[in-house]
Amino acid sequence: MTEITHWADVIAEEAAKNGNKHLVSTGITPSGHIHIGNMREVVTADAAYRAMNDAGLESEFIYIADNYDPLRKVYPFLPESYAEHVGKPISEIPCPCGECKSYAEHFLTPFLEGLEKLGIHPKVYRADELYKSGRFVEAIKAALIKRDDIAKILKEVSGKDVLPEWSPFNP
């Protein structure tokens, strides 16, 4: 009989070939009600993280809430008054129910509570805090300098060329 190896253990075996220290990162933009697809991403990352730990690898599991992304439109669950906030970072938009610090926290809080109930414990970062603290400055500079390298990777991965005016910087 053939022995079956769990996919997360396969990931841990592959990770071990690249050293002993690993970072498992996941995240979403909390722009609306968080759905099962968002949960699937975190559960998948958690399984890989646990398998790496079980394999004796040093690993860290982080979750980045992309709360500095803009509100893209007035979603059907929002009042029309939110039209004035389209384009603003969701971390700087008022909470729809008035009970949370921001629009982003309104949707992020129940999601993080769900992770807690499932026993999933990533270190949580909020993108707005990372940007404002300067944590991304060096990475942003590197992305701007290596624009052509990034465009080449995008071509290799997606098969599509970026437009000549494309930039990794998208304010």
PDB file of C-alpha atoms in Angstrom:
ATOM      1  CA  MET A   1       0.000   0.000   0.000  1.00  0.00           C
ATOM      2  CA  THR A   2       1.255   3.461  -0.887  1.00  0.00           C
ATOM      3  CA  GLU A   3       1.870   5.847   1.976  1.00  0.00           C
ATOM      4  CA  ILE A   4       0.111   9.161   1.557  1.00  0.00           C
ATOM      5  CA  THR A   5       1.837  12.303   2.772  1.00  0.00           C
ATOM      6  CA  HIS A   6      -0.307  15.266   3.777  1.00  0.00           C
ATOM      7  CA  TRP A   7       0.190  18.274   1.449  1.00  0.00           C
ATOM      8  CA  ALA A   8       1.273  20.469   4.374  1.00  0.00           C
ATOM      9  CA  ASP A   9       4.009  17.968   5.223  1.00  0.00           C
ATOM     10  CA  VAL A  10       5.169  18.117   1.593  1.00  0.00           C
ATOM     11  CA  ILE A  11       5.427  21.907   1.942  1.00  0.00           C
ATOM     12  CA  ALA A  12       7.454  21.482   5.144  1.00  0.00           C
ATOM     13  CA  GLU A  13       9.790  19.025   3.384  1.00  0.00           C
ATOM     14  CA  GLU A  14      10.311  21.499   0.530  1.00  0.00           C
ATOM     15  CA  ALA A  15      10.849  24.361   2.990  1.00  0.00           C
ATOM     16  CA  ALA A  16      13.469  22.316   4.855  1.00  0.00           C
ATOM     17  CA  LYS A  17      15.501  22.114   1.635  1.00  0.00           C
ATOM     18  CA  ASN A  18      15.780  25.921   1.737  1.00  0.00           C
ATOM     19  CA  GLY A  19      17.013  26.243   5.289  1.00  0.00           C
ATOM     20  CA  ASN A  20      15.666  26.065   8.800  1.00  0.00           C
ATOM     21  CA  LYS A  21      14.067  29.501   9.211  1.00  0.00           C
ATOM     22  CA  HIS A  22      10.795  30.329   7.429  1.00  0.00           C
ATOM     23  CA  LEU A  23       8.073  32.944   7.294  1.00  0.00           C
ATOM     24  CA  VAL A  24       4.479  32.016   6.488  1.00  0.00           C
ATOM     25  CA  SER A  25       2.495  35.100   5.559  1.00  0.00           C
ATOM     26  CA  THR A  26      -1.136  35.605   4.641  1.00  0.00           C
ATOM     27  CA  GLY A  27      -3.597  38.463   4.689  1.00  0.00           C
ATOM     28  CA  ILE A  28      -6.605  40.160   3.178  1.00  0.00           C
ATOM     29  CA  THR A  29      -8.177  43.562   2.748  1.00  0.00           C
ATOM     30  CA  PRO A  30     -10.989  43.817   5.318  1.00  0.00           C
ATOM     31  CA  SER A  31     -13.233  45.808   2.960  1.00  0.00           C
ATOM     32  CA  GLY A  32     -16.411  43.869   3.612  1.00  0.00           C
ATOM     33  CA  HIS A  33     -17.803  40.794   5.299  1.00  0.00           C
ATOM     34  CA  ILE A  34     -15.072  38.201   5.433  1.00  0.00           C
ATOM     35  CA  HIS A  35     -16.101  35.000   3.668  1.00  0.00           C
ATOM     36  CA  ILE A  36     -15.059  31.351   3.575  1.00  0.00           C
ATOM     37  CA  GLY A  37     -12.525  32.021   0.801  1.00  0.00           C
ATOM     38  CA  ASN A  38     -10.660  34.385   3.112  1.00  0.00           C
ATOM     39  CA  MET A  39     -10.754  31.775   5.862  1.00  0.00           C
ATOM     40  CA  ARG A  40      -9.438  29.115   3.466  1.00  0.00           C
ATOM     41  CA  GLU A  41      -6.330  31.186   2.819  1.00  0.00           C
ATOM     42  CA  VAL A  42      -5.548  31.515   6.519  1.00  0.00           C
ATOM     43  CA  VAL A  43      -6.330  27.870   7.311  1.00  0.00           C
ATOM     44  CA  THR A  44      -4.014  26.787   4.477  1.00  0.00           C
ATOM     45  CA  ALA A  45      -1.201  28.998   5.768  1.00  0.00           C
ATOM     46  CA  ASP A  46      -1.765  27.741   9.320  1.00  0.00           C
ATOM     47  CA  ALA A  47      -1.533  24.111   8.161  1.00  0.00           C
ATOM     48  CA  ALA A  48       1.790  24.818   6.439  1.00  0.00           C
ATOM     49  CA  TYR A  49       3.058  26.668   9.526  1.00  0.00           C
ATOM     50  CA  ARG A  50       2.100  23.816  11.842  1.00  0.00           C
ATOM     51  CA  ALA A  51       3.698  21.231   9.549  1.00  0.00           C
ATOM     52  CA  MET A  52       6.927  23.230   9.522  1.00  0.00           C
ATOM     53  CA  ASN A  53       6.915  23.408  13.308  1.00  0.00           C
ATOM     54  CA  ASP A  54       6.194  19.668  13.524  1.00  0.00           C
ATOM     55  CA  ALA A  55       9.190  19.089  11.229  1.00  0.00           C
ATOM     56  CA  GLY A  56      11.395  21.015  13.655  1.00  0.00           C
ATOM     57  CA  LEU A  57      11.781  24.068  11.443  1.00  0.00           C
ATOM     58  CA  GLU A  58      11.923  27.554  12.908  1.00  0.00           C
ATOM     59  CA  SER A  59       8.909  29.342  11.477  1.00  0.00           C
ATOM     60  CA  GLU A  60       6.873  32.447  12.044  1.00  0.00           C
ATOM     61  CA  PHE A  61       3.244  32.909  10.984  1.00  0.00           C
ATOM     62  CA  ILE A  62       2.044  36.434  10.226  1.00  0.00           C
ATOM     63  CA  TYR A  63      -1.203  37.896   9.002  1.00  0.00           C
ATOM     64  CA  ILE A  64      -1.234  41.311   7.341  1.00  0.00           C
ATOM     65  CA  ALA A  65      -4.556  43.117   7.349  1.00  0.00           C
ATOM     66  CA  ASP A  66      -4.381  45.307   4.254  1.00  0.00           C
ATOM     67  CA  ASN A  67      -6.349  48.043   5.977  1.00  0.00           C
ATOM     68  CA  TYR A  68      -4.558  50.833   4.111  1.00  0.00           C
ATOM     69  CA  ASP A  69      -6.179  49.806   0.837  1.00  0.00           C
ATOM     70  CA  PRO A  70      -8.777  52.252  -0.462  1.00  0.00           C
ATOM     71  CA  LEU A  71     -12.512  51.827  -0.379  1.00  0.00           C
ATOM     72  CA  ARG A  72     -13.133  50.952  -4.032  1.00  0.00           C
ATOM     73  CA  LYS A  73     -16.855  51.654  -4.237  1.00  0.00           C
ATOM     74  CA  VAL A  74     -20.025  52.000  -2.201  1.00  0.00           C
ATOM     75  CA  TYR A  75     -20.883  48.351  -1.600  1.00  0.00           C
ATOM     76  CA  PRO A  76     -24.569  47.327  -1.463  1.00  0.00           C
ATOM     77  CA  PHE A  77     -24.414  46.913   2.330  1.00  0.00           C
ATOM     78  CA  LEU A  78     -23.310  50.549   2.808  1.00  0.00           C
ATOM     79  CA  PRO A  79     -25.394  53.717   2.841  1.00  0.00           C
ATOM     80  CA  GLU A  80     -24.862  56.077  -0.107  1.00  0.00           C
ATOM     81  CA  SER A  81     -23.215  58.539   2.283  1.00  0.00           C
ATOM     82  CA  TYR A  82     -20.075  56.373   1.998  1.00  0.00           C
ATOM     83  CA  ALA A  83     -19.575  57.733  -1.535  1.00  0.00           C
ATOM     84  CA  GLU A  84     -17.529  60.551   0.011  1.00  0.00           C
ATOM     85  CA  HIS A  85     -15.079  57.959   1.349  1.00  0.00           C
ATOM     86  CA  VAL A  86     -14.385  56.114  -1.929  1.00  0.00           C
ATOM     87  CA  GLY A  87     -10.627  56.223  -2.520  1.00  0.00           C
ATOM     88  CA  LYS A  88      -9.709  56.790   1.143  1.00  0.00           C
ATOM     89  CA  PRO A  89      -7.827  54.132   3.130  1.00  0.00           C
ATOM     90  CA  ILE A  90     -10.353  51.891   4.873  1.00  0.00           C
ATOM     91  CA  SER A  91      -8.446  52.379   8.134  1.00  0.00           C
ATOM     92  CA  GLU A  92      -9.424  56.063   7.979  1.00  0.00           C
ATOM     93  CA  ILE A  93     -13.118  55.661   7.195  1.00  0.00           C
ATOM     94  CA  PRO A  94     -15.782  55.641   9.937  1.00  0.00           C
ATOM     95  CA  CYS A  95     -17.150  52.337  11.175  1.00  0.00           C
ATOM     96  CA  PRO A  96     -20.548  51.474   9.617  1.00  0.00           C
ATOM     97  CA  CYS A  97     -22.069  50.642  13.011  1.00  0.00           C
ATOM     98  CA  GLY A  98     -20.207  53.311  14.985  1.00  0.00           C
ATOM     99  CA  GLU A  99     -18.774  50.798  17.461  1.00  0.00           C
ATOM    100  CA  CYS A 100     -15.318  50.157  15.997  1.00  0.00           C
ATOM    101  CA  LYS A 101     -12.276  52.370  15.492  1.00  0.00           C
ATOM    102  CA  SER A 102     -12.683  52.304  11.697  1.00  0.00           C
ATOM    103  CA  TYR A 103     -14.386  50.724   8.711  1.00  0.00           C
ATOM    104  CA  ALA A 104     -11.522  48.214   8.466  1.00  0.00           C
ATOM    105  CA  GLU A 105     -11.764  47.204  12.132  1.00  0.00           C
ATOM    106  CA  HIS A 106     -15.528  46.698  11.747  1.00  0.00           C
ATOM    107  CA  PHE A 107     -14.821  43.799   9.375  1.00  0.00           C
ATOM    108  CA  LEU A 108     -11.457  42.669  10.711  1.00  0.00           C
ATOM    109  CA  THR A 109     -12.495  42.210  14.359  1.00  0.00           C
ATOM    110  CA  PRO A 110     -15.026  39.391  13.821  1.00  0.00           C
ATOM    111  CA  PHE A 111     -12.612  37.651  11.456  1.00  0.00           C
ATOM    112  CA  LEU A 112      -9.811  37.690  14.031  1.00  0.00           C
ATOM    113  CA  GLU A 113     -12.273  36.462  16.667  1.00  0.00           C
ATOM    114  CA  GLY A 114     -13.100  33.561  14.336  1.00  0.00           C
ATOM    115  CA  LEU A 115      -9.424  32.692  13.987  1.00  0.00           C
ATOM    116  CA  GLU A 116      -9.120  32.651  17.776  1.00  0.00           C
ATOM    117  CA  LYS A 117     -12.045  30.203  18.043  1.00  0.00           C
ATOM    118  CA  LEU A 118     -10.325  27.939  15.508  1.00  0.00           C
ATOM    119  CA  GLY A 119      -7.049  28.016  17.431  1.00  0.00           C
ATOM    120  CA  ILE A 120      -5.230  29.887  14.667  1.00  0.00           C
ATOM    121  CA  HIS A 121      -2.775  32.391  16.120  1.00  0.00           C
ATOM    122  CA  PRO A 122      -0.767  34.378  13.576  1.00  0.00           C
ATOM    123  CA  LYS A 123       1.008  37.554  14.585  1.00  0.00           C
ATOM    124  CA  VAL A 124      -1.338  40.241  13.221  1.00  0.00           C
ATOM    125  CA  TYR A 125      -0.028  43.359  11.521  1.00  0.00           C
ATOM    126  CA  ARG A 126      -2.104  46.233  10.216  1.00  0.00           C
ATOM    127  CA  ALA A 127      -0.767  47.712   6.968  1.00  0.00           C
ATOM    128  CA  ASP A 128      -1.590  51.303   7.932  1.00  0.00           C
ATOM    129  CA  GLU A 129       0.662  51.042  10.991  1.00  0.00           C
ATOM    130  CA  LEU A 130       3.453  49.429   8.932  1.00  0.00           C
ATOM    131  CA  TYR A 131       3.323  52.166   6.276  1.00  0.00           C
ATOM    132  CA  LYS A 132       3.119  55.016   8.783  1.00  0.00           C
ATOM    133  CA  SER A 133       5.993  53.639  10.864  1.00  0.00           C
ATOM    134  CA  GLY A 134       8.280  53.447   7.825  1.00  0.00           C
ATOM    135  CA  ARG A 135       8.607  49.639   7.871  1.00  0.00           C
ATOM    136  CA  PHE A 136       7.966  49.455   4.105  1.00  0.00           C
ATOM    137  CA  VAL A 137      10.265  52.295   2.990  1.00  0.00           C
ATOM    138  CA  GLU A 138      13.265  50.155   2.015  1.00  0.00           C
ATOM    139  CA  ALA A 139      11.081  47.566   0.274  1.00  0.00           C
ATOM    140  CA  ILE A 140       9.295  50.315  -1.665  1.00  0.00           C
ATOM    141  CA  LYS A 141      12.627  51.822  -2.749  1.00  0.00           C
ATOM    142  CA  ALA A 142      13.845  48.388  -3.861  1.00  0.00           C
ATOM    143  CA  ALA A 143      10.635  47.762  -5.834  1.00  0.00           C
ATOM    144  CA  LEU A 144      10.969  51.097  -7.631  1.00  0.00           C
ATOM    145  CA  ILE A 145      14.621  50.472  -8.464  1.00  0.00           C
ATOM    146  CA  LYS A 146      13.921  46.907  -9.602  1.00  0.00           C
ATOM    147  CA  ARG A 147      10.792  47.771 -11.591  1.00  0.00           C
ATOM    148  CA  ASP A 148      12.065  45.963 -14.709  1.00  0.00           C
ATOM    149  CA  ASP A 149      12.968  42.834 -12.733  1.00  0.00           C
ATOM    150  CA  ILE A 150       9.493  42.780 -11.191  1.00  0.00           C
ATOM    151  CA  ALA A 151       7.892  43.250 -14.625  1.00  0.00           C
ATOM    152  CA  LYS A 152       9.917  40.281 -15.900  1.00  0.00           C
ATOM    153  CA  ILE A 153       8.762  38.097 -13.004  1.00  0.00           C
ATOM    154  CA  LEU A 154       5.145  39.139 -13.612  1.00  0.00           C
ATOM    155  CA  LYS A 155       5.566  38.136 -17.265  1.00  0.00           C
ATOM    156  CA  GLU A 156       7.069  34.761 -16.299  1.00  0.00           C
ATOM    157  CA  VAL A 157       4.338  34.014 -13.770  1.00  0.00           C
ATOM    158  CA  SER A 158       1.286  35.372 -15.583  1.00  0.00           C
ATOM    159  CA  GLY A 159       2.376  35.281 -19.213  1.00  0.00           C
ATOM    160  CA  LYS A 160       1.320  38.916 -19.614  1.00  0.00           C
ATOM    161  CA  ASP A 161       3.439  41.956 -20.330  1.00  0.00           C
ATOM    162  CA  VAL A 162       2.947  44.984 -18.109  1.00  0.00           C
ATOM    163  CA  LEU A 163       2.108  48.279 -19.784  1.00  0.00           C
ATOM    164  CA  PRO A 164       5.100  50.544 -20.528  1.00  0.00           C
ATOM    165  CA  GLU A 165       3.869  53.077 -17.940  1.00  0.00           C
ATOM    166  CA  TRP A 166       3.329  50.381 -15.245  1.00  0.00           C
ATOM    167  CA  SER A 167       4.905  50.983 -11.873  1.00  0.00           C
ATOM    168  CA  PRO A 168       4.946  48.912  -8.677  1.00  0.00           C
ATOM    169  CA  PHE A 169       3.980  52.195  -6.991  1.00  0.00           C
ATOM    170  CA  ASN A 170       0.216  52.632  -7.082  1.00  0.00           C
ATOM    171  CA  PRO A 171      -0.893  55.474  -4.811  1.00  0.00           C
TER     172      PRO A 171
END
